[in-house]
Amino acid sequence: MAAARAFKAPLMELPILVDGIESEIDRHFLDHFNHTVSRILTLFTDDSNPFKEILLPMAIRHKGLMHSLLCLSGSHLASRDKSQAYNDRQQYHFQCALTNLRTDEKLNASATGGSKDPIDDPTVAQTLVLCLRSICNGETNGEYRPHMDAARHLIVNNQSQNEQFGLFLFEFFMYHDVSNSITSLDRRPLLLTEDFILPTFIMQPEAGALLGVLDGLFGYMSKITQMRDKIRKRRMGKLEPCVDYQTLSDAVTIDNEIRLWHPAQKEDSDRFIAAQLYRQATWVYLYRTIKPSVRNDKIVDAVDQGLELLRHLPSDAAAQSILLMPTFLLGCAAFDERQRPEIEKAFDGLQSYSNLGNIKPAREIVEIVWRMMDEGDENSWDWETIIKNNGYDFLVT
């Protein structure tokens, strides 16, 4: 008894329960991811949200993915609250996430062609989460590129055995991949690759986490991007006409396909309205591609119709998470000055809803396009080059 009383047990330090969640700030990051960040990245707001249903359970078992989710959440908080403590902590998680990727033996072997062993799903998920961090931070120097390139490599060479995760990965990557091509001169969609084969697990489009991928609209957008490349080359070479017969024929075919396309969503839902907006934006993209960059009643009417659809989407609707790209395209087609305050209001609404950092540079480019339009500058057609000439490289998602 005396010996027992004499013994002074040291206070044992308990191990970390979940790798990555190590402090009070980390717990705050986790809550913010669950309640806010996961909501502003997808059409889902309930328990079927793939960020909560798929990625979060994965992260509990994989410290690299948990660090990635926490740095994404911390980036969003730091940009919103301007907190140095949040910024320092999200940088810590970012470095931990990168270290995990750099030391992943399977990933390194796959990247060098030394192995065909499947990459673990959480490692694949990390690449997209880190790409989202770039969007959150409003990075404009192409910081997203290595993460998108890694995701592309894994999409092509690594098929997940988890069908639910495989579908989420495919849809999420394709959405960002096609959207990337709308603002870049050298990023072209995987959908345009001749030997690319669509996965066999494609599901019903109304169940998608985003819009455009599963319902076919992004296939049309990819073809329009390809068309823009051809027209841009002819414009640079001063070849007349800029739109040759084959391009015109392709445009007429796409125009007919867009007209025949119908939303798969329920007609009384916000998703149905958002799907119609995407259809409208796709047609606007086509028109702005094959027509001179001058005001015309057709494009004015088309933008008016797009703005009418925007008005019917509540400011707190989940669809706000996917409206930057169509808002950007409508903005780049707003020749009528009376339309511009509503475009600005839409950008304000997106900023209030998500506070994602890429909204500001997207709006800045649209305002430059407006100035060029008003000056009668035909180069207002080429917003991709405008973005490059302003030293920007960002995702409009």
Short mmCIF file of C-alpha atoms in Angstrom, two decimals:
data_model
loop_
_atom_site.label_atom_id
_atom_site.label_comp_id
_atom_site.label_asym_id
_atom_site.label_seq_id
_atom_site.Cartn_x
_atom_site.Cartn_y
_atom_site.Cartn_z
CA MET A 1 0.00 0.00 0.00
CA ALA A 2 2.79 2.39 0.88
CA ALA A 3 4.55 1.61 -2.41
CA ALA A 4 1.32 2.26 -4.33
CA ARG A 5 0.85 5.60 -2.57
CA ALA A 6 4.44 6.58 -3.31
CA PHE A 7 4.10 5.94 -7.03
CA LYS A 8 3.21 9.13 -8.98
CA ALA A 9 1.74 8.13 -12.32
CA PRO A 10 2.59 10.57 -15.12
CA LEU A 11 -0.32 11.97 -17.08
CA MET A 12 -0.30 9.80 -20.15
CA GLU A 13 -0.63 11.56 -23.52
CA LEU A 14 -3.44 9.91 -25.46
CA PRO A 15 -3.03 9.17 -29.15
CA ILE A 16 -4.88 11.20 -31.78
CA LEU A 17 -8.27 9.60 -32.37
CA VAL A 18 -8.52 10.58 -36.06
CA ASP A 19 -5.33 11.43 -37.91
CA GLY A 20 -5.34 15.08 -38.96
CA ILE A 21 -7.81 16.32 -36.34
CA GLU A 22 -5.37 17.47 -33.71
CA SER A 23 -6.59 20.80 -32.31
CA GLU A 24 -9.60 22.96 -31.59
CA ILE A 25 -9.10 24.76 -34.91
CA ASP A 26 -9.06 21.41 -36.71
CA ARG A 27 -12.39 20.51 -35.13
CA HIS A 28 -13.76 23.85 -36.29
CA PHE A 29 -12.47 23.13 -39.80
CA LEU A 30 -14.21 19.75 -39.73
CA ASP A 31 -17.53 21.28 -38.66
CA HIS A 32 -17.21 23.98 -41.33
CA PHE A 33 -16.56 21.33 -43.98
CA ASN A 34 -19.57 19.30 -42.91
CA HIS A 35 -22.05 22.16 -42.58
CA THR A 36 -20.86 24.70 -45.16
CA VAL A 37 -18.13 23.69 -47.60
CA SER A 38 -19.77 20.41 -48.59
CA ARG A 39 -22.99 22.33 -49.33
CA ILE A 40 -21.48 24.98 -51.61
CA LEU A 41 -19.67 22.45 -53.81
CA THR A 42 -22.60 20.35 -55.03
CA LEU A 43 -26.31 20.39 -55.83
CA PHE A 44 -26.98 18.20 -52.81
CA THR A 45 -27.68 19.71 -49.40
CA ASP A 46 -28.97 16.64 -47.54
CA ASP A 47 -27.44 13.36 -46.39
CA SER A 48 -26.94 12.21 -49.99
CA ASN A 49 -24.23 14.85 -50.41
CA PRO A 50 -21.23 12.90 -51.80
CA PHE A 51 -18.72 15.03 -49.89
CA LYS A 52 -20.29 13.89 -46.64
CA GLU A 53 -21.47 10.44 -47.70
CA ILE A 54 -18.38 9.32 -49.64
CA LEU A 55 -15.34 11.49 -48.95
CA LEU A 56 -15.69 12.12 -45.22
CA PRO A 57 -15.92 8.41 -44.26
CA MET A 58 -12.87 7.79 -46.47
CA ALA A 59 -10.97 10.58 -44.74
CA ILE A 60 -11.54 9.02 -41.31
CA ARG A 61 -9.43 6.09 -42.52
CA HIS A 62 -6.91 8.06 -44.60
CA LYS A 63 -4.88 10.89 -43.07
CA GLY A 64 -3.84 12.36 -46.42
CA LEU A 65 -7.45 12.86 -47.47
CA MET A 66 -8.37 14.22 -44.03
CA HIS A 67 -5.55 16.77 -44.26
CA SER A 68 -6.84 17.68 -47.74
CA LEU A 69 -10.43 18.19 -46.56
CA LEU A 70 -9.28 20.25 -43.59
CA CYS A 71 -7.03 22.47 -45.72
CA LEU A 72 -9.95 23.01 -48.14
CA SER A 73 -12.26 23.95 -45.28
CA GLY A 74 -9.59 26.08 -43.63
CA SER A 75 -8.91 27.91 -46.90
CA HIS A 76 -12.58 28.83 -47.17
CA LEU A 77 -12.69 30.04 -43.56
CA ALA A 78 -9.43 31.99 -43.89
CA SER A 79 -10.64 33.79 -47.03
CA ARG A 80 -13.96 34.62 -45.38
CA ASP A 81 -12.78 35.62 -41.90
CA LYS A 82 -9.28 36.95 -42.80
CA SER A 83 -7.85 34.99 -39.87
CA GLN A 84 -4.08 34.47 -39.75
CA ALA A 85 -4.54 31.53 -37.38
CA TYR A 86 -6.87 29.83 -39.87
CA ASN A 87 -4.51 30.56 -42.75
CA ASP A 88 -1.50 29.16 -40.91
CA ARG A 89 -3.38 26.01 -39.96
CA GLN A 90 -4.76 25.38 -43.45
CA GLN A 91 -1.20 25.80 -44.80
CA TYR A 92 -0.08 23.14 -42.32
CA HIS A 93 -2.75 20.74 -43.55
CA PHE A 94 -1.89 21.57 -47.17
CA GLN A 95 1.77 20.66 -46.63
CA CYS A 96 0.77 17.44 -44.83
CA ALA A 97 -1.53 16.54 -47.74
CA LEU A 98 1.23 17.18 -50.31
CA THR A 99 3.71 15.13 -48.27
CA ASN A 100 1.25 12.25 -48.21
CA LEU A 101 0.89 12.38 -52.00
CA ARG A 102 4.63 12.66 -52.62
CA THR A 103 5.37 9.63 -50.46
CA ASP A 104 2.59 7.46 -51.89
CA GLU A 105 4.50 4.59 -53.51
CA LYS A 106 1.64 3.39 -55.72
CA LEU A 107 0.94 6.91 -57.01
CA ASN A 108 4.61 7.54 -57.78
CA ALA A 109 4.96 4.19 -59.55
CA SER A 110 1.83 4.87 -61.61
CA ALA A 111 3.00 8.36 -62.58
CA THR A 112 6.29 6.99 -63.92
CA GLY A 113 4.66 4.04 -65.66
CA GLY A 114 6.39 1.60 -63.37
CA SER A 115 3.24 -0.03 -62.02
CA LYS A 116 -0.32 -0.75 -63.04
CA ASP A 117 -1.51 -1.47 -59.52
CA PRO A 118 -4.75 0.42 -58.75
CA ILE A 119 -4.36 3.61 -56.72
CA ASP A 120 -6.32 3.78 -53.47
CA ASP A 121 -9.57 5.77 -53.79
CA PRO A 122 -8.69 8.25 -51.00
CA THR A 123 -5.45 9.14 -52.78
CA VAL A 124 -7.38 9.80 -55.99
CA ALA A 125 -9.88 11.91 -54.04
CA GLN A 126 -7.04 14.03 -52.67
CA THR A 127 -6.17 15.33 -56.14
CA LEU A 128 -9.63 16.80 -56.65
CA VAL A 129 -9.91 18.19 -53.14
CA LEU A 130 -6.60 20.04 -53.57
CA CYS A 131 -7.89 21.40 -56.88
CA LEU A 132 -10.93 22.75 -55.02
CA ARG A 133 -8.58 24.44 -52.56
CA SER A 134 -7.13 26.42 -55.46
CA ILE A 135 -10.67 27.54 -56.38
CA CYS A 136 -11.42 28.45 -52.77
CA ASN A 137 -8.28 30.54 -52.50
CA GLY A 138 -8.96 32.36 -55.74
CA GLU A 139 -5.55 31.37 -57.10
CA THR A 140 -5.03 32.73 -60.61
CA ASN A 141 -1.63 31.36 -61.64
CA GLY A 142 -2.64 27.84 -62.65
CA GLU A 143 -2.06 26.29 -59.22
CA TYR A 144 -4.91 23.87 -59.95
CA ARG A 145 -3.06 22.32 -62.92
CA PRO A 146 -0.94 19.61 -61.25
CA HIS A 147 -3.96 18.40 -59.30
CA MET A 148 -6.19 18.32 -62.40
CA ASP A 149 -3.42 16.58 -64.37
CA ALA A 150 -3.05 13.95 -61.67
CA ALA A 151 -6.82 13.41 -61.61
CA ARG A 152 -6.88 13.08 -65.42
CA HIS A 153 -4.10 10.49 -65.32
CA LEU A 154 -5.95 8.50 -62.67
CA ILE A 155 -9.30 8.74 -64.48
CA VAL A 156 -7.71 7.24 -67.59
CA ASN A 157 -5.48 4.64 -65.95
CA ASN A 158 -7.14 3.75 -62.67
CA GLN A 159 -10.72 2.46 -62.39
CA SER A 160 -12.13 2.36 -58.88
CA GLN A 161 -13.73 -0.83 -57.64
CA ASN A 162 -16.16 1.37 -55.69
CA GLU A 163 -18.82 2.23 -58.26
CA GLN A 164 -20.32 5.02 -56.15
CA PHE A 165 -16.96 6.74 -55.76
CA GLY A 166 -16.05 6.07 -59.40
CA LEU A 167 -19.15 7.90 -60.60
CA PHE A 168 -18.54 10.82 -58.25
CA LEU A 169 -14.91 11.10 -59.38
CA PHE A 170 -15.84 10.93 -63.07
CA GLU A 171 -18.60 13.52 -62.84
CA PHE A 172 -16.64 15.90 -60.66
CA PHE A 173 -13.51 15.73 -62.79
CA MET A 174 -15.38 16.09 -66.09
CA TYR A 175 -17.32 19.10 -64.82
CA HIS A 176 -14.09 20.91 -63.94
CA ASP A 177 -12.24 19.61 -67.00
CA VAL A 178 -14.81 20.94 -69.51
CA SER A 179 -15.31 24.19 -67.57
CA ASN A 180 -11.52 24.65 -67.54
CA SER A 181 -11.47 24.64 -71.36
CA ILE A 182 -13.89 27.59 -71.46
CA THR A 183 -11.32 29.91 -69.88
CA SER A 184 -8.05 28.41 -71.12
CA LEU A 185 -6.20 28.30 -74.43
CA ASP A 186 -4.41 25.02 -73.81
CA ARG A 187 -6.61 22.88 -71.55
CA ARG A 188 -8.81 20.63 -73.67
CA PRO A 189 -11.45 18.22 -72.31
CA LEU A 190 -10.77 14.54 -71.91
CA LEU A 191 -14.09 14.03 -73.71
CA LEU A 192 -12.35 15.14 -76.95
CA THR A 193 -9.69 12.42 -76.66
CA GLU A 194 -10.35 9.88 -79.42
CA ASP A 195 -9.47 6.79 -77.40
CA PHE A 196 -11.36 7.83 -74.25
CA ILE A 197 -14.17 5.44 -73.35
CA LEU A 198 -17.01 6.47 -71.05
CA PRO A 199 -17.26 4.39 -67.85
CA THR A 200 -19.87 1.65 -67.84
CA PHE A 201 -21.42 2.82 -64.57
CA ILE A 202 -22.99 6.07 -65.85
CA MET A 203 -26.24 6.64 -63.95
CA GLN A 204 -29.36 8.67 -64.51
CA PRO A 205 -28.53 12.37 -65.04
CA GLU A 206 -31.15 13.62 -62.59
CA ALA A 207 -29.17 11.94 -59.78
CA GLY A 208 -25.92 13.75 -60.55
CA ALA A 209 -24.10 15.95 -58.05
CA LEU A 210 -23.55 18.59 -60.75
CA LEU A 211 -25.04 19.50 -64.14
CA GLY A 212 -23.81 19.05 -67.69
CA VAL A 213 -21.76 15.85 -67.43
CA LEU A 214 -24.22 12.98 -67.17
CA ASP A 215 -26.91 14.68 -69.28
CA GLY A 216 -24.74 15.28 -72.36
CA LEU A 217 -24.56 19.09 -72.42
CA PHE A 218 -20.84 19.11 -71.74
CA GLY A 219 -20.33 16.98 -74.82
CA TYR A 220 -21.73 19.87 -76.87
CA MET A 221 -19.60 22.36 -74.93
CA SER A 222 -16.47 20.34 -75.65
CA LYS A 223 -17.23 20.37 -79.38
CA ILE A 224 -17.82 24.13 -79.27
CA THR A 225 -14.45 24.59 -77.55
CA GLN A 226 -12.84 22.60 -80.35
CA MET A 227 -14.65 24.82 -82.85
CA ARG A 228 -13.32 27.95 -81.13
CA ASP A 229 -9.76 26.62 -81.47
CA LYS A 230 -10.21 26.21 -85.21
CA ILE A 231 -11.77 29.66 -85.64
CA ARG A 232 -9.10 31.29 -83.48
CA LYS A 233 -6.38 29.75 -85.64
CA ARG A 234 -8.03 31.10 -88.80
CA ARG A 235 -8.46 34.53 -87.18
CA MET A 236 -4.79 34.64 -86.23
CA GLY A 237 -3.81 33.60 -89.74
CA LYS A 238 -6.16 36.24 -91.19
CA LEU A 239 -7.91 33.53 -93.23
CA GLU A 240 -11.30 34.35 -94.67
CA PRO A 241 -13.89 33.35 -93.82
CA CYS A 242 -13.04 32.74 -90.16
CA VAL A 243 -15.95 30.31 -90.02
CA ASP A 244 -15.46 27.93 -92.94
CA TYR A 245 -18.16 25.64 -94.30
CA GLN A 246 -17.21 22.61 -92.21
CA THR A 247 -17.27 24.66 -89.01
CA LEU A 248 -20.61 26.17 -89.98
CA SER A 249 -22.01 22.70 -90.68
CA ASP A 250 -20.77 21.44 -87.31
CA ALA A 251 -22.31 24.48 -85.58
CA VAL A 252 -25.70 23.89 -87.20
CA THR A 253 -25.61 20.26 -86.07
CA ILE A 254 -24.80 21.25 -82.47
CA ASP A 255 -27.50 23.95 -82.58
CA ASN A 256 -30.08 21.30 -83.49
CA GLU A 257 -28.85 18.95 -80.76
CA ILE A 258 -29.12 21.69 -78.14
CA ARG A 259 -32.67 22.45 -79.28
CA LEU A 260 -33.65 18.78 -78.93
CA TRP A 261 -32.02 18.45 -75.51
CA HIS A 262 -34.44 18.38 -72.57
CA PRO A 263 -33.65 18.52 -68.84
CA ALA A 264 -33.95 15.21 -67.01
CA GLN A 265 -34.82 16.92 -63.72
CA LYS A 266 -38.29 17.27 -62.28
CA GLU A 267 -40.05 20.27 -63.79
CA ASP A 268 -41.05 21.83 -60.47
CA SER A 269 -37.50 21.87 -59.11
CA ASP A 270 -34.66 24.38 -58.93
CA ARG A 271 -32.55 21.80 -60.72
CA PHE A 272 -34.87 21.93 -63.73
CA ILE A 273 -34.44 25.71 -63.92
CA ALA A 274 -30.66 25.38 -63.50
CA ALA A 275 -30.56 22.73 -66.25
CA GLN A 276 -32.43 25.08 -68.59
CA LEU A 277 -29.91 27.81 -67.70
CA TYR A 278 -27.06 25.47 -68.66
CA ARG A 279 -28.81 24.75 -71.96
CA GLN A 280 -29.17 28.48 -72.54
CA ALA A 281 -25.51 29.10 -71.69
CA THR A 282 -24.44 26.34 -74.07
CA TRP A 283 -26.34 28.00 -76.92
CA VAL A 284 -24.87 31.40 -75.99
CA TYR A 285 -21.40 29.79 -76.06
CA LEU A 286 -22.13 28.43 -79.55
CA TYR A 287 -23.45 31.78 -80.82
CA ARG A 288 -20.49 33.73 -79.43
CA THR A 289 -18.17 31.21 -81.11
CA ILE A 290 -19.39 31.37 -84.70
CA LYS A 291 -20.71 34.95 -84.84
CA PRO A 292 -18.79 38.25 -84.92
CA SER A 293 -18.42 39.97 -81.55
CA VAL A 294 -21.06 42.63 -82.18
CA ARG A 295 -24.48 43.35 -80.75
CA ASN A 296 -27.36 41.50 -82.38
CA ASP A 297 -31.00 41.09 -81.35
CA LYS A 298 -30.60 37.30 -81.19
CA ILE A 299 -27.81 37.35 -78.61
CA VAL A 300 -29.53 40.10 -76.63
CA ASP A 301 -32.69 37.99 -76.47
CA ALA A 302 -30.73 34.86 -75.56
CA VAL A 303 -29.02 36.63 -72.66
CA ASP A 304 -32.37 38.07 -71.52
CA GLN A 305 -33.79 34.55 -71.43
CA GLY A 306 -30.79 33.35 -69.40
CA LEU A 307 -31.25 36.20 -66.92
CA GLU A 308 -34.93 35.31 -66.60
CA LEU A 309 -33.92 31.80 -65.56
CA LEU A 310 -31.40 33.21 -63.08
CA ARG A 311 -34.14 35.32 -61.47
CA HIS A 312 -36.16 32.19 -60.69
CA LEU A 313 -33.35 30.54 -58.72
CA PRO A 314 -33.53 31.42 -55.00
CA SER A 315 -30.40 33.01 -53.53
CA ASP A 316 -30.05 30.09 -51.09
CA ALA A 317 -30.78 27.30 -53.60
CA ALA A 318 -28.22 24.50 -53.88
CA ALA A 319 -28.05 25.30 -57.60
CA GLN A 320 -26.06 28.44 -56.69
CA SER A 321 -23.07 26.10 -56.28
CA ILE A 322 -22.86 25.58 -60.06
CA LEU A 323 -23.85 29.00 -61.47
CA LEU A 324 -20.46 30.68 -61.95
CA MET A 325 -19.79 29.15 -65.36
CA PRO A 326 -23.18 30.02 -66.94
CA THR A 327 -23.06 33.48 -65.33
CA PHE A 328 -19.60 34.00 -66.85
CA LEU A 329 -20.83 32.97 -70.32
CA LEU A 330 -23.90 35.21 -70.11
CA GLY A 331 -21.62 38.04 -68.98
CA CYS A 332 -19.33 37.56 -71.97
CA ALA A 333 -22.39 37.92 -74.21
CA ALA A 334 -24.03 40.94 -72.50
CA PHE A 335 -23.71 43.51 -75.30
CA ASP A 336 -26.73 45.40 -73.98
CA GLU A 337 -25.69 47.65 -71.08
CA ARG A 338 -29.06 47.25 -69.36
CA GLN A 339 -28.25 43.54 -68.84
CA ARG A 340 -25.01 44.18 -67.00
CA PRO A 341 -26.35 45.28 -63.60
CA GLU A 342 -28.19 41.96 -63.38
CA ILE A 343 -25.01 40.06 -64.28
CA GLU A 344 -23.22 42.01 -61.53
CA LYS A 345 -26.03 41.15 -59.13
CA ALA A 346 -25.61 37.47 -60.03
CA PHE A 347 -21.88 37.66 -59.24
CA ASP A 348 -22.73 39.36 -55.93
CA GLY A 349 -25.18 36.57 -55.15
CA LEU A 350 -22.58 33.90 -55.85
CA GLN A 351 -20.09 35.70 -53.62
CA SER A 352 -22.63 35.83 -50.78
CA TYR A 353 -23.59 32.18 -51.23
CA SER A 354 -20.18 30.54 -51.49
CA ASN A 355 -17.44 33.16 -51.05
CA LEU A 356 -15.24 31.14 -53.41
CA GLY A 357 -12.13 33.01 -54.47
CA ASN A 358 -12.49 32.42 -58.23
CA ILE A 359 -15.63 34.57 -58.49
CA LYS A 360 -13.67 37.83 -58.33
CA PRO A 361 -11.29 37.15 -61.27
CA ALA A 362 -14.16 35.75 -63.36
CA ARG A 363 -16.09 38.97 -62.80
CA GLU A 364 -13.02 41.06 -63.60
CA ILE A 365 -12.61 39.34 -66.98
CA VAL A 366 -16.29 39.88 -67.82
CA GLU A 367 -15.90 43.60 -67.07
CA ILE A 368 -12.87 43.78 -69.40
CA VAL A 369 -14.91 42.06 -72.13
CA TRP A 370 -17.64 44.70 -71.64
CA ARG A 371 -15.17 47.55 -72.07
CA MET A 372 -13.84 45.98 -75.26
CA MET A 373 -17.39 45.43 -76.56
CA ASP A 374 -18.26 49.08 -75.94
CA GLU A 375 -15.12 50.16 -77.83
CA GLY A 376 -16.12 48.00 -80.79
CA ASP A 377 -13.07 45.77 -80.32
CA GLU A 378 -13.62 42.51 -82.19
CA ASN A 379 -11.11 40.84 -79.86
CA SER A 380 -13.87 40.78 -77.22
CA TRP A 381 -14.72 37.49 -78.96
CA ASP A 382 -11.62 35.88 -77.46
CA TRP A 383 -11.98 35.96 -73.67
CA GLU A 384 -9.54 33.03 -73.31
CA THR A 385 -6.75 35.22 -74.73
CA ILE A 386 -7.95 38.15 -72.62
CA ILE A 387 -7.53 35.95 -69.53
CA LYS A 388 -4.03 34.93 -70.61
CA ASN A 389 -2.99 38.49 -71.47
CA ASN A 390 -4.05 39.61 -67.99
CA GLY A 391 -1.78 36.97 -66.46
CA TYR A 392 -4.66 34.83 -65.18
CA ASP A 393 -5.15 31.07 -65.19
CA PHE A 394 -8.13 29.95 -63.08
CA LEU A 395 -11.11 27.63 -63.04
CA VAL A 396 -14.57 29.09 -63.63
CA THR A 397 -16.38 26.45 -61.53
#
